[in-house]
XYZ file of C-alpha atoms in Angstrom:
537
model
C 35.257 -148.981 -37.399
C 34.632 -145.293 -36.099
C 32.579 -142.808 -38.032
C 34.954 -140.627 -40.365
C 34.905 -137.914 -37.446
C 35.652 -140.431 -34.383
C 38.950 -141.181 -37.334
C 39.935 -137.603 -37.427
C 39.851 -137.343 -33.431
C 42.094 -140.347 -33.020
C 44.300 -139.458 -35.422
C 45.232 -135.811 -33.731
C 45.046 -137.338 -30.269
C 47.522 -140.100 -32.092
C 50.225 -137.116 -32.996
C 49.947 -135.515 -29.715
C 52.356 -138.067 -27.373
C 51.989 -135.783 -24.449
C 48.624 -137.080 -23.944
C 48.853 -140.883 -24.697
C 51.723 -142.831 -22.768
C 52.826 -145.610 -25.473
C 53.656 -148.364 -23.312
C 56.987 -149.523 -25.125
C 60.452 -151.218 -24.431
C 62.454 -150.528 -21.798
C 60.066 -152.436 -19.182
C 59.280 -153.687 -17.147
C 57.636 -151.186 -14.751
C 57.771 -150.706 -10.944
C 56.696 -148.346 -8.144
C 57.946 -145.197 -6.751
C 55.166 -144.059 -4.186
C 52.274 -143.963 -5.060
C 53.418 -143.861 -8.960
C 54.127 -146.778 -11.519
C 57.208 -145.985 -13.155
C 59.664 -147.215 -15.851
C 61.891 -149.614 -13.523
C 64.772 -148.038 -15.962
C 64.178 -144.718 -16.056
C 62.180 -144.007 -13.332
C 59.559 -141.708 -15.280
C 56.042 -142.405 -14.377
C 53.886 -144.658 -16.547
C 49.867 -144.053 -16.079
C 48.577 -147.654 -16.647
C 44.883 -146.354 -19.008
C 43.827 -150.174 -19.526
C 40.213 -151.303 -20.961
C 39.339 -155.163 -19.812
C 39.044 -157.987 -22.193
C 37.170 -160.701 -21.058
C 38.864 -164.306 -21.684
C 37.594 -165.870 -18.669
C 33.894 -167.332 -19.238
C 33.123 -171.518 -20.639
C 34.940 -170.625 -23.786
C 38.102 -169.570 -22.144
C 39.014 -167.297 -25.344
C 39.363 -163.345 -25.597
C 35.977 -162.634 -26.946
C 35.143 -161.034 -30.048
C 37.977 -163.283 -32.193
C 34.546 -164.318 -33.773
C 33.740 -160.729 -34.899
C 36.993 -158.912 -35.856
C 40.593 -160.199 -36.879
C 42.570 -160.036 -33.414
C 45.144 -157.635 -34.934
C 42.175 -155.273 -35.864
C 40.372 -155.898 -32.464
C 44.471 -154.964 -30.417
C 44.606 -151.848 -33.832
C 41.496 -150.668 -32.582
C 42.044 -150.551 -28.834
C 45.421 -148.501 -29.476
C 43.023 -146.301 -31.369
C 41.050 -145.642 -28.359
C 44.304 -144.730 -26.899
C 44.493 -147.551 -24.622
C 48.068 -148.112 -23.643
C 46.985 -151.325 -21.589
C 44.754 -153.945 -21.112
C 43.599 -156.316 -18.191
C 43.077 -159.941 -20.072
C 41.596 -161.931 -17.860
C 42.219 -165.932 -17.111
C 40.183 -168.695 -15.247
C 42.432 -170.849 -12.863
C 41.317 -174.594 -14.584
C 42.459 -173.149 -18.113
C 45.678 -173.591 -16.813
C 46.126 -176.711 -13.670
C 43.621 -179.218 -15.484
C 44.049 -181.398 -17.910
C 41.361 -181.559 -20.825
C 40.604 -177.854 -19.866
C 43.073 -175.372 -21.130
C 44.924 -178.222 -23.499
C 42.010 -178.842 -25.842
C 41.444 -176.979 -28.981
C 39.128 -174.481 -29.461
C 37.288 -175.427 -31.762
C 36.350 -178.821 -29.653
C 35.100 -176.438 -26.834
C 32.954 -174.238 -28.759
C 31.701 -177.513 -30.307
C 30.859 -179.121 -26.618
C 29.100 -175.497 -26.155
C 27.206 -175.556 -29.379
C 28.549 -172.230 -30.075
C 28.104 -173.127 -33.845
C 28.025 -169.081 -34.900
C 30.774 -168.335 -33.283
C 32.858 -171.086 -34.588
C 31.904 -169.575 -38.006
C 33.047 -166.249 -36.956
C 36.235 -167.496 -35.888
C 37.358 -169.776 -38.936
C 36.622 -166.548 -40.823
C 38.265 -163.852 -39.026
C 41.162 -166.173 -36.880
C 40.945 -169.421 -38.735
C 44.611 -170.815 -36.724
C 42.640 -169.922 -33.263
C 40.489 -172.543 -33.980
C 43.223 -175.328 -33.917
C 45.113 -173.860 -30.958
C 44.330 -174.930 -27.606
C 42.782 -172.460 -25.234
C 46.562 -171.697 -23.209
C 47.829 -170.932 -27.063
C 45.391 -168.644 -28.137
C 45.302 -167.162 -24.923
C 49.112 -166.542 -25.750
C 48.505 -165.501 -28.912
C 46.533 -162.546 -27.706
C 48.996 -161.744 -25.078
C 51.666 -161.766 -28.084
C 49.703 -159.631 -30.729
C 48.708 -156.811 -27.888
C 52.578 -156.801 -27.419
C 53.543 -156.678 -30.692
C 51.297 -153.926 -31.327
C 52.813 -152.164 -27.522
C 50.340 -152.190 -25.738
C 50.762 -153.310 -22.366
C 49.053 -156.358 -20.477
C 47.943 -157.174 -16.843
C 46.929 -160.725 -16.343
C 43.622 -161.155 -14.148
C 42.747 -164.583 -12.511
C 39.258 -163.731 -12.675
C 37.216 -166.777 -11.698
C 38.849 -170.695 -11.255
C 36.204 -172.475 -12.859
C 35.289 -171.130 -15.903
C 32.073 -169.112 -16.241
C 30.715 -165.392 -15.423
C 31.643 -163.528 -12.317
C 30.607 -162.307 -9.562
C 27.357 -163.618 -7.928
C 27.738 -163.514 -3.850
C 28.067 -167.464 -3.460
C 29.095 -168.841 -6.994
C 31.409 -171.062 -5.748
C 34.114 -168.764 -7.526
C 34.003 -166.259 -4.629
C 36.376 -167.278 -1.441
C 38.974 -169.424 -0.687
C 37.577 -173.142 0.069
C 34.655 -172.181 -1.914
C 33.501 -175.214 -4.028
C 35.706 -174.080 -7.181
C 38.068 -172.087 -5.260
C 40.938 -174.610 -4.207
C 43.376 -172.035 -2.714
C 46.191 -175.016 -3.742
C 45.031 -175.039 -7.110
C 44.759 -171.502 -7.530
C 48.533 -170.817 -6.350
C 49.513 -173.299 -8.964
C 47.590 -171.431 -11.539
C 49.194 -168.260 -10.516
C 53.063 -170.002 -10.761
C 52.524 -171.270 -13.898
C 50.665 -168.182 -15.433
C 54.089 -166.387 -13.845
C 56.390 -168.560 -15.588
C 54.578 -169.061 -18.530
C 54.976 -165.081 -19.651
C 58.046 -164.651 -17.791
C 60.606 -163.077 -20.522
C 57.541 -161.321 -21.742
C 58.074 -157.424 -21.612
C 54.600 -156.792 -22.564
C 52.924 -158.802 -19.254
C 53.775 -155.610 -16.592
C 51.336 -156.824 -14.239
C 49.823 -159.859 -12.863
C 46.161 -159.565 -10.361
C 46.368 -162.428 -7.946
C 42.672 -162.594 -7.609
C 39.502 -160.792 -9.045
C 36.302 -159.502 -6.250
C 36.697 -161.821 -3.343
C 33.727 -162.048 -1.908
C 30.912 -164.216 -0.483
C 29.898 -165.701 2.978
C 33.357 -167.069 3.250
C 35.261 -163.800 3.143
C 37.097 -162.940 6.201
C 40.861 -161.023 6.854
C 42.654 -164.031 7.770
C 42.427 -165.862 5.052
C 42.841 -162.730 3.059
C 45.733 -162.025 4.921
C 47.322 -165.660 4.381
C 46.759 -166.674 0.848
C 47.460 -163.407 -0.452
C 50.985 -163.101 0.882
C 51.704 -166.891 -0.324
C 50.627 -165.981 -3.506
C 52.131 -162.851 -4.042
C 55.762 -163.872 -2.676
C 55.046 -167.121 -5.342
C 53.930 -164.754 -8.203
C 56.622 -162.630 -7.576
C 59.474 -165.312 -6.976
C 58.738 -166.868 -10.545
C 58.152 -163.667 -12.487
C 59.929 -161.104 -10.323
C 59.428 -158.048 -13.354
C 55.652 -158.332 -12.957
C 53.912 -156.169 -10.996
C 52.096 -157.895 -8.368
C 48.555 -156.108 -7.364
C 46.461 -157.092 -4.777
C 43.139 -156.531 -4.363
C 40.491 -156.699 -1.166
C 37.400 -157.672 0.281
C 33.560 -157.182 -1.046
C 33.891 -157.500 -4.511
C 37.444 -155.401 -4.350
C 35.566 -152.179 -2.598
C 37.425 -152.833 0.585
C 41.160 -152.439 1.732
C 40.471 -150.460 5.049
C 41.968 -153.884 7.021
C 45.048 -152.503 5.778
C 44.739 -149.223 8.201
C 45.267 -151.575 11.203
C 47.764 -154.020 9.801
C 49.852 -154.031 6.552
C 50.398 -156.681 4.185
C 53.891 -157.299 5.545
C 55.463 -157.993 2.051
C 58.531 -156.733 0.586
C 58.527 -157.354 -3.278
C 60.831 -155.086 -4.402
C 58.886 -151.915 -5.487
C 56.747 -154.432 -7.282
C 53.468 -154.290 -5.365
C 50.094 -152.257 -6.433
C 46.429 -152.592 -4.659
C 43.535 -152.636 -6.821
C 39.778 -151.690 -6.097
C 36.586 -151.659 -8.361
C 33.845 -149.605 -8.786
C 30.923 -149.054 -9.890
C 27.515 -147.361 -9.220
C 26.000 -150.630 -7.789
C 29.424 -150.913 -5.817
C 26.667 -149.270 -3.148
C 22.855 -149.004 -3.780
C 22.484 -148.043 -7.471
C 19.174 -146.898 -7.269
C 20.360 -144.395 -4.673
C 22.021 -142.096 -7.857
C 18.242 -141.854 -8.886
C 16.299 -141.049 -5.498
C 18.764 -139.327 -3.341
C 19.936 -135.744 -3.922
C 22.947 -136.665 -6.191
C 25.451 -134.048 -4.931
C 25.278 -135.967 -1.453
C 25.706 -139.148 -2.959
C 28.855 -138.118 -4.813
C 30.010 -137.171 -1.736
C 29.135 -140.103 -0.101
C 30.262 -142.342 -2.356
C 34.114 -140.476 -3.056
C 34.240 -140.940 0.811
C 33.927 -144.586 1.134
C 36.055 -144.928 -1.804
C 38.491 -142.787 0.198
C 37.998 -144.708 3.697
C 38.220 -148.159 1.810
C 40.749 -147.833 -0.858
C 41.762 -144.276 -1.804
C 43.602 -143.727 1.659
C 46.142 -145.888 0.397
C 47.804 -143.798 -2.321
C 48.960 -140.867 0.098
C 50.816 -140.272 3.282
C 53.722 -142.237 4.292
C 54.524 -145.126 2.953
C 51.905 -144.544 -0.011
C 51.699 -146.933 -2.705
C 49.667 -147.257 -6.101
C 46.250 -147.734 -6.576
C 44.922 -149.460 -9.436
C 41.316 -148.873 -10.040
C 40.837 -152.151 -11.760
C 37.298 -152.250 -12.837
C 35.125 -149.683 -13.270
C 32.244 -148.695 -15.937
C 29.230 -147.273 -16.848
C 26.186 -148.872 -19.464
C 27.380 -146.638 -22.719
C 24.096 -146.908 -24.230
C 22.682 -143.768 -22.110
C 20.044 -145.824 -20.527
C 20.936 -146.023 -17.041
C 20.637 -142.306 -15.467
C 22.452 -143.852 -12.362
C 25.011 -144.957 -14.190
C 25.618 -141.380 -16.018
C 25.502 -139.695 -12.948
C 27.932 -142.337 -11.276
C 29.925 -141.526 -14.214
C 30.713 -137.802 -13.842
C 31.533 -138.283 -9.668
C 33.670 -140.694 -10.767
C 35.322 -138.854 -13.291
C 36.249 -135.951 -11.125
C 37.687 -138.473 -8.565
C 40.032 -140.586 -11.355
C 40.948 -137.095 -12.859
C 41.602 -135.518 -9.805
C 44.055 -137.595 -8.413
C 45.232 -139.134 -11.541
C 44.547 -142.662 -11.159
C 45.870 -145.923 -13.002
C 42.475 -147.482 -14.229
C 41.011 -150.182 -16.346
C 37.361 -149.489 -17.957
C 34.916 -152.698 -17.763
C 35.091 -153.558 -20.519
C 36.250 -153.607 -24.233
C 33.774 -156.485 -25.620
C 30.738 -155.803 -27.293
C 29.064 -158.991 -27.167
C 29.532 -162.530 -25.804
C 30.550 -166.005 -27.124
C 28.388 -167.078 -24.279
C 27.206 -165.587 -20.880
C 24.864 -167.573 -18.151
C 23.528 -169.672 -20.415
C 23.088 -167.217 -23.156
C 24.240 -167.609 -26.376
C 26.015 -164.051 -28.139
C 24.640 -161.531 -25.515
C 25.391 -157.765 -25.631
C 27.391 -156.571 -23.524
C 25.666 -153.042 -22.946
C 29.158 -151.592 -20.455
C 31.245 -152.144 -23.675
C 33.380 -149.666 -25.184
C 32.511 -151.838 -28.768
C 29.236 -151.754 -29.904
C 27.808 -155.780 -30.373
C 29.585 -156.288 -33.681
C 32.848 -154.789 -32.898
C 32.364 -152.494 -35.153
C 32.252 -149.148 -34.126
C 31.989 -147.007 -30.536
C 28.512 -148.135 -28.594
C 28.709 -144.356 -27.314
C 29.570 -141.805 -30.003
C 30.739 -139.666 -27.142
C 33.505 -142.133 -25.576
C 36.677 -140.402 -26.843
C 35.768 -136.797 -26.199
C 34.915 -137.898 -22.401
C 37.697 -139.843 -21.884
C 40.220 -137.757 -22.998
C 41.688 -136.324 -19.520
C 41.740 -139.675 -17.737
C 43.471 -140.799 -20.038
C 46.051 -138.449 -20.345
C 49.068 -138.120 -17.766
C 48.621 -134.528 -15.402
C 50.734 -135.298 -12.904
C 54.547 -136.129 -13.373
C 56.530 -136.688 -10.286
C 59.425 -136.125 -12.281
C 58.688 -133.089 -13.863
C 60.179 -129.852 -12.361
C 57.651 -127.300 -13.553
C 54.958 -125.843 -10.880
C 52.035 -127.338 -10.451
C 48.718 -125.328 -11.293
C 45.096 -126.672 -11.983
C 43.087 -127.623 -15.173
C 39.671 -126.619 -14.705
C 37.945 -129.574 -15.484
C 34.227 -130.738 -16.491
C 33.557 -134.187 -15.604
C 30.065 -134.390 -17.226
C 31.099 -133.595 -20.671
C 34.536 -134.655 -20.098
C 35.635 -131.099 -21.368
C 38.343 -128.457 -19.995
C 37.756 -124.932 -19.468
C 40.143 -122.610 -21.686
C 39.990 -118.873 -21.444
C 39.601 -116.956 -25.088
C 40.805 -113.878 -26.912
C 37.610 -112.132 -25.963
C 38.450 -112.056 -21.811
C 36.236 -114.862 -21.856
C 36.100 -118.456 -20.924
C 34.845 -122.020 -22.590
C 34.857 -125.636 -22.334
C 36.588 -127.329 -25.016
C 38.140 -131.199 -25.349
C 41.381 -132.173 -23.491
C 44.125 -131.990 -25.600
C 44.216 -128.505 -24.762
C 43.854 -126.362 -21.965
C 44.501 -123.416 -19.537
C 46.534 -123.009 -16.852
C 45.107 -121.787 -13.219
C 45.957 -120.555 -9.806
C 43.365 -121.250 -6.670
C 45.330 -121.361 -3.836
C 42.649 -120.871 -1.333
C 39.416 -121.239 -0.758
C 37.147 -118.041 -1.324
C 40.205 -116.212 -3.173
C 39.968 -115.546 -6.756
C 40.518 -118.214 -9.929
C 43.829 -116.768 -11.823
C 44.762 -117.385 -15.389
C 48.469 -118.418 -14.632
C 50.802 -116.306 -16.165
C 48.165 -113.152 -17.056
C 46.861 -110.840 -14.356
C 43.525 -111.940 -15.439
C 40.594 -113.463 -13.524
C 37.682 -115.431 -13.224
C 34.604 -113.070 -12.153
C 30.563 -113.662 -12.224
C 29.036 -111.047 -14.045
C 25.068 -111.623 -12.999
C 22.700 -114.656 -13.125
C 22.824 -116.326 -16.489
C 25.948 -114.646 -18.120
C 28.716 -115.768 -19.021
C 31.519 -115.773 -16.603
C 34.630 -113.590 -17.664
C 37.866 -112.826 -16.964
C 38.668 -109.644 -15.384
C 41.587 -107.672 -13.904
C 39.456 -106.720 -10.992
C 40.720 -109.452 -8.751
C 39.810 -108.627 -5.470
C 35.555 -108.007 -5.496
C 33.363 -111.032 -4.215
C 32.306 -111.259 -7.551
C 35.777 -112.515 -8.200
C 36.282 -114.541 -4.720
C 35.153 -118.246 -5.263
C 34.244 -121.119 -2.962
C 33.639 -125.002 -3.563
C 30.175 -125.065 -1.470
C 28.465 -128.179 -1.166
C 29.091 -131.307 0.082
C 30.915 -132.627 -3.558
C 33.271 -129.476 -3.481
C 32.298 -129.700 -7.036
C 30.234 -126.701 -7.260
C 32.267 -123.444 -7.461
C 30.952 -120.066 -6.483
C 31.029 -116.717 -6.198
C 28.774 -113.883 -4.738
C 26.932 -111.334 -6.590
C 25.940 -108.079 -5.561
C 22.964 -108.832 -4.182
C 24.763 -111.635 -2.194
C 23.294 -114.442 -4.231
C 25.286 -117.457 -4.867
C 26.193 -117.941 -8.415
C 27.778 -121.467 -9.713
C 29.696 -121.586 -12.644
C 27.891 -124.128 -15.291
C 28.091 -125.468 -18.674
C 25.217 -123.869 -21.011
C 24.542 -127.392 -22.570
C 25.661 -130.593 -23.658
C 25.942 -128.264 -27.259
C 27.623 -125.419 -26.008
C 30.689 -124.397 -25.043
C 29.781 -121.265 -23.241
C 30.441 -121.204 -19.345
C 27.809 -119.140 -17.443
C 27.157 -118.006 -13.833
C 23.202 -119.198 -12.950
C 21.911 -119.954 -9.479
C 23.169 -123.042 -7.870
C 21.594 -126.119 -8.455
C 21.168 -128.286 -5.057
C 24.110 -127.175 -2.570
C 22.003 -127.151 0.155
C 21.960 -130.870 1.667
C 18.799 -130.255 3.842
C 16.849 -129.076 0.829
C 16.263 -132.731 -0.763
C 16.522 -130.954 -3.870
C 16.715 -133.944 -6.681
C 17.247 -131.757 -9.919
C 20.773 -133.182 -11.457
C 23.105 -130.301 -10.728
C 26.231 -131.721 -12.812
C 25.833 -128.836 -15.625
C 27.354 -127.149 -12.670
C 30.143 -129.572 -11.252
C 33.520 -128.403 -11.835
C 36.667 -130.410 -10.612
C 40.678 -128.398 -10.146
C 42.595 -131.169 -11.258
C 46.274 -130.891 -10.558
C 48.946 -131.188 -13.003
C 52.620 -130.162 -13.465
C 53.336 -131.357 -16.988
């Protein structure tokens, strides 16, 4: 379980509703735009899932060997998860001797002795259930508790994805019988038709490999999601694209052509190896923020505005919590401006901590897990006070009140809230002030108070002001991330607004950190990024 102060955190964010959307009856959802809403109401639902892998040889949720499952479904409301993506292999469900044996034979054929231990302890009727009933069984217990499901057909033959050419990868591949798969799909459909929980279902995880090409995409996709959607028509159906799901840009030249109702989503992943991963280590990492927002942008992000928008799913992405991987934390903060910023639907790889068994491993870690290996307790102590604005709802398209920005932080995960003292500091999401930016180079207002944000001098802390109109007050977004925000001092040097520490609250004004691309300047500048996040609610 969480340390004693992780408890007290939960159990405010737990009292404070407009944060966390509890996914509850009436469902099931659709779209309006780019939103997912409440097919009765029509009041926008922000899917906040965390993926829990069900996929690999044993074809069972991981981590029923570690923690009862109604702790394991208690715990993920407690991270204020409203939803997760549970994901399925094709054969557990079209061949015999696959998804009809019992569990406890499979783990036996694996020689997954421990874990068969763990799981007569903490789930002793999983063990007698065949793999399609326990699967149920944790589709039934994350309902009971409301939490909300989308069903993933991850892989069709059993194992861990996503090598290039694993024979999982592409339709005709040597485990990927598109026949077989539709089949799966139907009968995963009608299997959880009727249930409420089950609001979406993903017709296929990261196509990819040497076989990969927009026909095909083009054909299969359509049959399946016209068959997905015929035997389940309350599911959502989301679709997903090329290149381990980086790339929907095909879809600028010719649409999908399906009409489902207000049913259909896309989905994309990523991640910082979605591109070079070693570039967020050797490349000045304000450019590659940049870089990398764009191509989300060019290959997936396009499609949630302008006409005939329609929600985006960001169905995988994640980070290694342990703090090891310095790409990965500075991945982490340009992607958390981007989520926040246009206040994305999104599922975090991943909730498990550990492994039954992965590539011929017996109990691995799983380092990108929310759980630390024994399910215990949080892997990073950090998670919930940097998650806290994703996974809260900012923008309402049913609300009537104006929008303004939150000032956000994406490398602590902290907002910026001005003080009694005409002063300003970073403090966690659950609450926040209001501001006005409404062009570039004008000033940063305190909605509602004639106050400002101004730059006092290099390494003091920035304050607000009723002298509104100096170019101390006057602030620009000036490097290629737009994530740096500056004004000018009176010696016309640039000053950035920045976070003291990872200790500190305090907000200062120092010199900017690496806003010049041409300077190959490779100090981390994040201390300094700052995102305006829109919100009306």
């Amino acid at each position: 379980m969480p340390s004693s102060s992780s408890s007290q955190a939960f159990l405010v964010l737990f009292l404070l509703p407009v944060l966390f959307i509890h996914i509850a009856s009436p469902l099931p959802l659709s779209t309006d735009g780019r939103w997912i809403v409440d097919a009765a109401t029509g009041r926008r639902v922000k899917l906040e899932c965390v993926n829990w892998a069900a996929h690999l040889e044993p074809m069972l949720a991981e981590g029923l060997d570690k923690k009862p499952l109604g702790s394991i479904v208690a715990e993920i409301r407690r991270l204020r998860f409203n939803c997760v993506r549970l994901t399925w292999a094709t054969y557990m469900f079209t061949r015999p001797g696959q998804g009809d044996l019992p569990v406890e034979e499979t783990l036996d054929a694996l020689g997954l002795a421990g874990a068969k231990l763990g799981v007569a302890r903490n789930n002793p009727l999983v063990l007698n259930m065949t793999h399609a009933e326990a699967y149920a069984a944790v589709v039934d217990e994350l309902g009971k508790q409301g939490v909300a499901l989308v069903l993933d057909n991850h892989v069709s033959k059993p194992q861990w994805c996503c090598p290039y050419d694993d024979g999982n990868g592409f339709f005709g591949d040597e485990y990927f019988d598109p026949e077989e798969w539709l089949r799966g799909l139907v009968a995963v459909a009608e299997r959880f038709n009727g249930k409420s929980q089950v609001v979406g279902m993903s017709m296929r995880n990261e196509l990819r490999g040497s076989r990969q090409n927009e026909h095909d995409w083009y054909q299969y996709i359509r049959i399946a999601a016209t068959k997905v959607h015929e035997a389940n028509p309350n599911v959502l159906v989301i679709l997903s694209g090329l290149t381990w799901a980086s790339d929907l840009s095909f879809l600028k030249k010719r649409s999908v052509g399906l009409n489902l109702g207000r049913k259909l989503v896309y989905e994309a992943h990523w991640y910082s190896f979605s591109g070079d991963r070693k570039i967020w280590e050797v490349q000045p990492v304000d450019r590659v923020c940049a870089d990398a927002v764009q191509r989300m942008d060019d290959q997936a992000g396009f499609l949630s505005s302008g006409p005939g928008a329609a929600p985006l799913f960001l169905g995988e992405f994640g980070f290694d919590q342990t703090g090891k991987s310095e790409a990965d934390d500075r991945f982490l903060s340009c992607f958390m401006g981007y989520a926040a910023g246009k206040d994305l639907d999104w599922a975090l790889w991943a909730l498990q901590g550990s492994y039954y068994y992965r590539q011929g491993v017996v109990g691995p870690e799983e380092t990108f897990g929310v759980l630390d290996f024994n399910w215990d307790g949080l892997r990073s102590p950090k998670f919930v006070e940097r998650f806290q604005l994703v996974q809260t709802m900012v923008q309402d398209p049913s609300s009537n009140s104006p929008m303004s920005y939150i000032m956000y932080h994406p490398q602590s995960g902290h907002c910026i809230r001005a003080n009694n003292n005409h002063g300003i500091g970073a403090t966690e999401c659950w609450r926040w002030s209001r501001w006005s930016h409404d062009r570039d180079g004008g000033p940063i207002r305190q909605v509602g108070t004639p106050l400002c944000l101004k730059a006092l001098g290099d390494g003091l802390p920035a304050a607000l002001s009723n002298d509104c109109s100096s170019q101390r007050s006057a602030w620009r977004s000036i490097s290629n991330s737009k994530l740096h925000v500056a004004a000018v001092d009176g010696d016309g040097n640039r000053l950035c607004l920045e976070k003291k520490s990872n200790e500190s609250s305090v907000i200062l004004t120092r010199k900017c950190i690496c806003v010049d691309d041409d300077s190959g300047c490779m100090e981390n500048p994040q201390s300094q990024w700052f995102k305006f996040v829109p919100t009306n609610t």
